[in-house]
Amino acid sequence: FFEKLIEQIIAISKPKIDVENINLNIALPKNYAIIFPGAGAEKRKWKAENFAETAKFIHSKYKYEIVLAGSKNDIDISKNIISSLGFEAINLAGKSNLVELSKVISDAKILVSNETGSTHIAAAVGCPFVCISNGNHYGRFNPYPSEMYSNCIYIYPEEITNEKDKEKLLEKFRFGSDLDINSIPCKLVIDAIEKLLK
């Protein structure tokens, strides 16, 4: 858009946030994974029990501590997830601003999130991430082109993953999606986590 507007090539290869000089007043463990269960609309939120099952897998297999993050709107879902884990987790929902969140994500081993701003932050700070998406704005805001950021995996409902015609997908989901995000099974997300953490 801006290249067309100013009629010049903009030499930006990927988003980048410099977190080196960000000081955190938040005590975090050395090895942790972030669960980011929020999204701007209910149809873009994977169920709390799915995030809990995924967090249990990460904690059990990789021995990473679990950190939940999000806005004030995500406090309740984060509490629900933590209450069903059976082990302690850190709840930062509503407790960090975007600058602090950038630093928290940059130090994480992996981020598991709905398709929301946290995945864009992860790409900009170099954190591996698994994005669970109903295909909302497919081709506009997700998935990242591999030349911009490749240390991520997007998981979509079957209606998207089974469609071979990418142009058809772009046309159908560019401006929104009503596909059921909860049709995505935990196994697909767990498989993606294992692939990224190899």
mmCIF file of C-alpha atoms in Angstrom:
data_model
loop_
_atom_site.group_PDB
_atom_site.id
_atom_site.type_symbol
_atom_site.label_atom_id
_atom_site.label_comp_id
_atom_site.label_asym_id
_atom_site.label_seq_id
_atom_site.Cartn_x
_atom_site.Cartn_y
_atom_site.Cartn_z
ATOM 1 C CA PHE A 1 0.000 0.000 0.000
ATOM 2 C CA PHE A 2 2.665 2.512 1.031
ATOM 3 C CA GLU A 3 4.944 1.595 -1.878
ATOM 4 C CA LYS A 4 2.110 2.404 -4.276
ATOM 5 C CA LEU A 5 1.271 5.561 -2.364
ATOM 6 C CA ILE A 6 4.804 7.003 -2.380
ATOM 7 C CA GLU A 7 5.842 5.288 -5.640
ATOM 8 C CA GLN A 8 9.029 3.909 -4.090
ATOM 9 C CA ILE A 9 10.194 0.487 -2.975
ATOM 10 C CA ILE A 10 10.339 0.204 0.813
ATOM 11 C CA ALA A 11 13.245 -2.012 1.845
ATOM 12 C CA ILE A 12 11.648 -3.682 4.870
ATOM 13 C CA SER A 13 12.104 -7.421 4.778
ATOM 14 C CA LYS A 14 10.273 -8.296 7.997
ATOM 15 C CA PRO A 15 8.839 -6.780 11.158
ATOM 16 C CA LYS A 16 11.359 -6.251 13.955
ATOM 17 C CA ILE A 17 11.032 -5.052 17.547
ATOM 18 C CA ASP A 18 14.234 -4.359 19.461
ATOM 19 C CA VAL A 19 13.699 -5.624 23.020
ATOM 20 C CA GLU A 20 17.286 -5.452 24.216
ATOM 21 C CA ASN A 21 16.794 -2.365 26.400
ATOM 22 C CA ILE A 22 13.393 -3.285 27.799
ATOM 23 C CA ASN A 23 13.513 -3.889 31.547
ATOM 24 C CA LEU A 24 10.870 -6.139 33.054
ATOM 25 C CA ASN A 25 9.590 -5.820 36.585
ATOM 26 C CA ILE A 26 8.071 -9.268 36.184
ATOM 27 C CA ALA A 27 9.803 -12.358 37.579
ATOM 28 C CA LEU A 28 9.766 -15.109 34.964
ATOM 29 C CA PRO A 29 11.255 -18.607 34.942
ATOM 30 C CA LYS A 30 14.222 -19.443 32.723
ATOM 31 C CA ASN A 31 12.319 -21.811 30.415
ATOM 32 C CA TYR A 32 8.706 -21.023 29.671
ATOM 33 C CA ALA A 33 6.037 -21.225 27.012
ATOM 34 C CA ILE A 34 3.358 -18.598 26.515
ATOM 35 C CA ILE A 35 -0.316 -19.378 26.050
ATOM 36 C CA PHE A 36 -2.245 -16.431 24.620
ATOM 37 C CA PRO A 37 -5.947 -17.417 24.650
ATOM 38 C CA GLY A 38 -7.524 -14.093 23.708
ATOM 39 C CA ALA A 39 -8.767 -12.672 20.414
ATOM 40 C CA GLY A 40 -10.914 -9.776 19.318
ATOM 41 C CA ALA A 41 -13.983 -11.911 18.563
ATOM 42 C CA GLU A 42 -15.423 -15.079 20.141
ATOM 43 C CA LYS A 43 -15.400 -16.930 16.812
ATOM 44 C CA ARG A 44 -11.603 -16.496 16.756
ATOM 45 C CA LYS A 45 -11.051 -18.004 20.247
ATOM 46 C CA TRP A 46 -10.024 -21.615 20.691
ATOM 47 C CA LYS A 47 -11.639 -23.173 23.798
ATOM 48 C CA ALA A 48 -9.990 -22.837 27.202
ATOM 49 C CA GLU A 49 -9.923 -26.629 27.622
ATOM 50 C CA ASN A 50 -7.962 -26.960 24.372
ATOM 51 C CA PHE A 51 -5.375 -24.457 25.563
ATOM 52 C CA ALA A 52 -5.219 -26.275 28.918
ATOM 53 C CA GLU A 53 -4.585 -29.641 27.251
ATOM 54 C CA THR A 54 -1.890 -28.061 25.093
ATOM 55 C CA ALA A 55 -0.261 -26.388 28.115
ATOM 56 C CA LYS A 56 -0.243 -29.701 30.000
ATOM 57 C CA PHE A 57 1.529 -31.345 27.070
ATOM 58 C CA ILE A 58 4.204 -28.620 26.905
ATOM 59 C CA HIS A 59 4.764 -28.731 30.659
ATOM 60 C CA SER A 60 4.945 -32.533 30.735
ATOM 61 C CA LYS A 61 7.135 -33.132 27.678
ATOM 62 C CA TYR A 62 9.434 -30.101 27.692
ATOM 63 C CA LYS A 63 9.320 -29.187 31.406
ATOM 64 C CA TYR A 64 8.629 -25.564 30.465
ATOM 65 C CA GLU A 65 6.759 -23.380 32.897
ATOM 66 C CA ILE A 66 3.505 -21.991 31.516
ATOM 67 C CA VAL A 67 2.851 -18.258 31.278
ATOM 68 C CA LEU A 68 -0.564 -17.002 30.245
ATOM 69 C CA ALA A 69 -0.716 -13.570 28.658
ATOM 70 C CA GLY A 70 -3.328 -11.259 27.256
ATOM 71 C CA SER A 71 -5.360 -8.167 27.906
ATOM 72 C CA LYS A 72 -7.752 -7.462 30.785
ATOM 73 C CA ASN A 73 -10.420 -9.168 28.673
ATOM 74 C CA ASP A 74 -8.447 -12.424 28.920
ATOM 75 C CA ILE A 75 -8.177 -12.599 32.715
ATOM 76 C CA ASP A 76 -11.138 -14.965 33.157
ATOM 77 C CA ILE A 77 -10.206 -17.393 30.378
ATOM 78 C CA SER A 78 -6.635 -17.443 31.700
ATOM 79 C CA LYS A 79 -7.899 -18.264 35.200
ATOM 80 C CA ASN A 80 -10.067 -21.051 33.742
ATOM 81 C CA ILE A 81 -7.079 -22.537 31.956
ATOM 82 C CA ILE A 82 -4.873 -22.370 35.059
ATOM 83 C CA SER A 83 -7.542 -23.928 37.278
ATOM 84 C CA SER A 84 -7.612 -27.047 35.120
ATOM 85 C CA LEU A 85 -3.847 -27.529 34.734
ATOM 86 C CA GLY A 86 -3.069 -29.302 38.003
ATOM 87 C CA PHE A 87 0.191 -27.352 38.396
ATOM 88 C CA GLU A 88 1.209 -23.742 39.000
ATOM 89 C CA ALA A 89 1.279 -21.289 36.100
ATOM 90 C CA ILE A 90 1.917 -17.563 35.824
ATOM 91 C CA ASN A 91 -1.005 -15.374 34.802
ATOM 92 C CA LEU A 92 0.090 -12.112 33.167
ATOM 93 C CA ALA A 93 -3.291 -11.406 31.547
ATOM 94 C CA GLY A 94 -4.006 -7.720 32.049
ATOM 95 C CA LYS A 95 -0.695 -7.211 33.868
ATOM 96 C CA SER A 96 1.660 -6.107 31.098
ATOM 97 C CA ASN A 97 1.659 -3.414 28.449
ATOM 98 C CA LEU A 98 2.637 -4.057 24.816
ATOM 99 C CA VAL A 99 6.274 -3.099 25.370
ATOM 100 C CA GLU A 100 6.591 -5.509 28.302
ATOM 101 C CA LEU A 101 4.684 -8.186 26.390
ATOM 102 C CA SER A 102 7.204 -7.894 23.556
ATOM 103 C CA LYS A 103 10.031 -8.654 25.986
ATOM 104 C CA VAL A 104 8.091 -11.512 27.625
ATOM 105 C CA ILE A 105 7.427 -13.094 24.221
ATOM 106 C CA SER A 106 11.033 -12.591 23.075
ATOM 107 C CA ASP A 107 12.354 -14.678 25.992
ATOM 108 C CA ALA A 108 9.812 -17.498 25.612
ATOM 109 C CA LYS A 109 10.663 -20.874 24.097
ATOM 110 C CA ILE A 110 7.376 -20.866 22.164
ATOM 111 C CA LEU A 111 4.078 -19.007 21.899
ATOM 112 C CA VAL A 112 0.747 -20.760 21.318
ATOM 113 C CA SER A 113 -1.942 -18.277 20.383
ATOM 114 C CA ASN A 114 -5.110 -17.524 18.531
ATOM 115 C CA GLU A 115 -4.584 -15.338 15.466
ATOM 116 C CA THR A 116 -4.077 -11.980 17.152
ATOM 117 C CA GLY A 117 -1.426 -9.345 17.778
ATOM 118 C CA SER A 118 0.724 -11.674 19.892
ATOM 119 C CA THR A 119 1.724 -13.672 16.804
ATOM 120 C CA HIS A 120 2.860 -10.501 15.038
ATOM 121 C CA ILE A 121 4.912 -9.561 18.095
ATOM 122 C CA ALA A 122 6.409 -13.074 18.125
ATOM 123 C CA ALA A 123 7.460 -12.709 14.486
ATOM 124 C CA ALA A 124 8.986 -9.304 15.232
ATOM 125 C CA VAL A 125 11.050 -10.586 18.199
ATOM 126 C CA GLY A 126 11.961 -13.998 16.740
ATOM 127 C CA CYS A 127 9.908 -16.273 18.995
ATOM 128 C CA PRO A 128 8.643 -19.537 17.461
ATOM 129 C CA PHE A 129 4.861 -19.674 17.445
ATOM 130 C CA VAL A 130 1.869 -21.836 16.664
ATOM 131 C CA CYS A 131 -1.126 -19.815 15.533
ATOM 132 C CA ILE A 132 -4.620 -21.304 15.766
ATOM 133 C CA SER A 133 -6.900 -19.534 13.302
ATOM 134 C CA ASN A 134 -10.377 -19.867 11.851
ATOM 135 C CA GLY A 135 -8.985 -18.329 8.655
ATOM 136 C CA ASN A 136 -10.120 -14.795 9.408
ATOM 137 C CA HIS A 137 -8.390 -12.426 6.958
ATOM 138 C CA TYR A 138 -6.503 -15.326 5.363
ATOM 139 C CA GLY A 139 -3.859 -13.981 3.017
ATOM 140 C CA ARG A 140 -4.021 -10.479 4.486
ATOM 141 C CA PHE A 141 -2.733 -10.925 8.043
ATOM 142 C CA ASN A 142 -1.950 -14.650 8.067
ATOM 143 C CA PRO A 143 -0.043 -16.767 7.357
ATOM 144 C CA TYR A 144 3.290 -14.964 7.297
ATOM 145 C CA PRO A 145 5.148 -15.311 4.007
ATOM 146 C CA SER A 146 8.108 -17.638 4.648
ATOM 147 C CA GLU A 147 10.559 -14.984 3.453
ATOM 148 C CA MET A 148 9.346 -12.711 6.271
ATOM 149 C CA TYR A 149 9.173 -15.265 9.071
ATOM 150 C CA SER A 150 9.302 -19.028 8.868
ATOM 151 C CA ASN A 151 9.650 -20.180 12.485
ATOM 152 C CA CYS A 152 5.900 -20.514 12.844
ATOM 153 C CA ILE A 153 3.056 -22.853 11.982
ATOM 154 C CA TYR A 154 -0.536 -21.833 11.306
ATOM 155 C CA ILE A 155 -3.300 -24.299 12.073
ATOM 156 C CA TYR A 156 -6.633 -23.858 10.286
ATOM 157 C CA PRO A 157 -9.919 -25.763 10.062
ATOM 158 C CA GLU A 158 -10.041 -28.561 7.462
ATOM 159 C CA GLU A 159 -12.013 -26.391 5.051
ATOM 160 C CA ILE A 160 -8.847 -24.340 4.602
ATOM 161 C CA THR A 161 -6.139 -27.002 4.889
ATOM 162 C CA ASN A 162 -7.922 -29.310 2.424
ATOM 163 C CA GLU A 163 -8.410 -26.602 -0.223
ATOM 164 C CA LYS A 164 -5.650 -26.752 -2.847
ATOM 165 C CA ASP A 165 -6.712 -23.583 -4.697
ATOM 166 C CA LYS A 166 -4.979 -20.800 -2.737
ATOM 167 C CA GLU A 167 -6.600 -18.074 -4.845
ATOM 168 C CA LYS A 168 -10.004 -19.426 -3.882
ATOM 169 C CA LEU A 169 -9.005 -19.260 -0.200
ATOM 170 C CA LEU A 170 -7.753 -15.699 -0.557
ATOM 171 C CA GLU A 171 -11.001 -14.640 -2.185
ATOM 172 C CA LYS A 172 -13.236 -16.444 0.302
ATOM 173 C CA PHE A 173 -11.532 -15.526 3.601
ATOM 174 C CA ARG A 174 -9.697 -12.266 2.899
ATOM 175 C CA PHE A 175 -12.294 -10.175 4.725
ATOM 176 C CA GLY A 176 -13.421 -12.648 7.383
ATOM 177 C CA SER A 177 -14.319 -16.213 8.270
ATOM 178 C CA ASP A 178 -17.148 -17.899 10.116
ATOM 179 C CA LEU A 179 -15.415 -21.280 10.225
ATOM 180 C CA ASP A 180 -15.457 -23.011 13.626
ATOM 181 C CA ILE A 181 -12.033 -22.570 15.223
ATOM 182 C CA ASN A 182 -12.941 -25.297 17.713
ATOM 183 C CA SER A 183 -13.055 -27.866 14.934
ATOM 184 C CA ILE A 184 -9.247 -27.763 15.193
ATOM 185 C CA PRO A 185 -8.140 -30.688 17.390
ATOM 186 C CA CYS A 186 -5.430 -30.373 20.043
ATOM 187 C CA LYS A 187 -3.380 -33.052 18.284
ATOM 188 C CA LEU A 188 -2.706 -30.768 15.316
ATOM 189 C CA VAL A 189 -1.483 -28.006 17.610
ATOM 190 C CA ILE A 190 0.642 -30.419 19.651
ATOM 191 C CA ASP A 191 2.179 -31.868 16.470
ATOM 192 C CA ALA A 192 3.059 -28.334 15.351
ATOM 193 C CA ILE A 193 4.660 -27.566 18.727
ATOM 194 C CA GLU A 194 6.795 -30.693 18.488
ATOM 195 C CA LYS A 195 7.872 -29.777 14.973
ATOM 196 C CA LEU A 196 8.925 -26.267 16.002
ATOM 197 C CA LEU A 197 10.754 -27.418 19.145
ATOM 198 C CA LYS A 198 12.797 -30.172 17.459
#
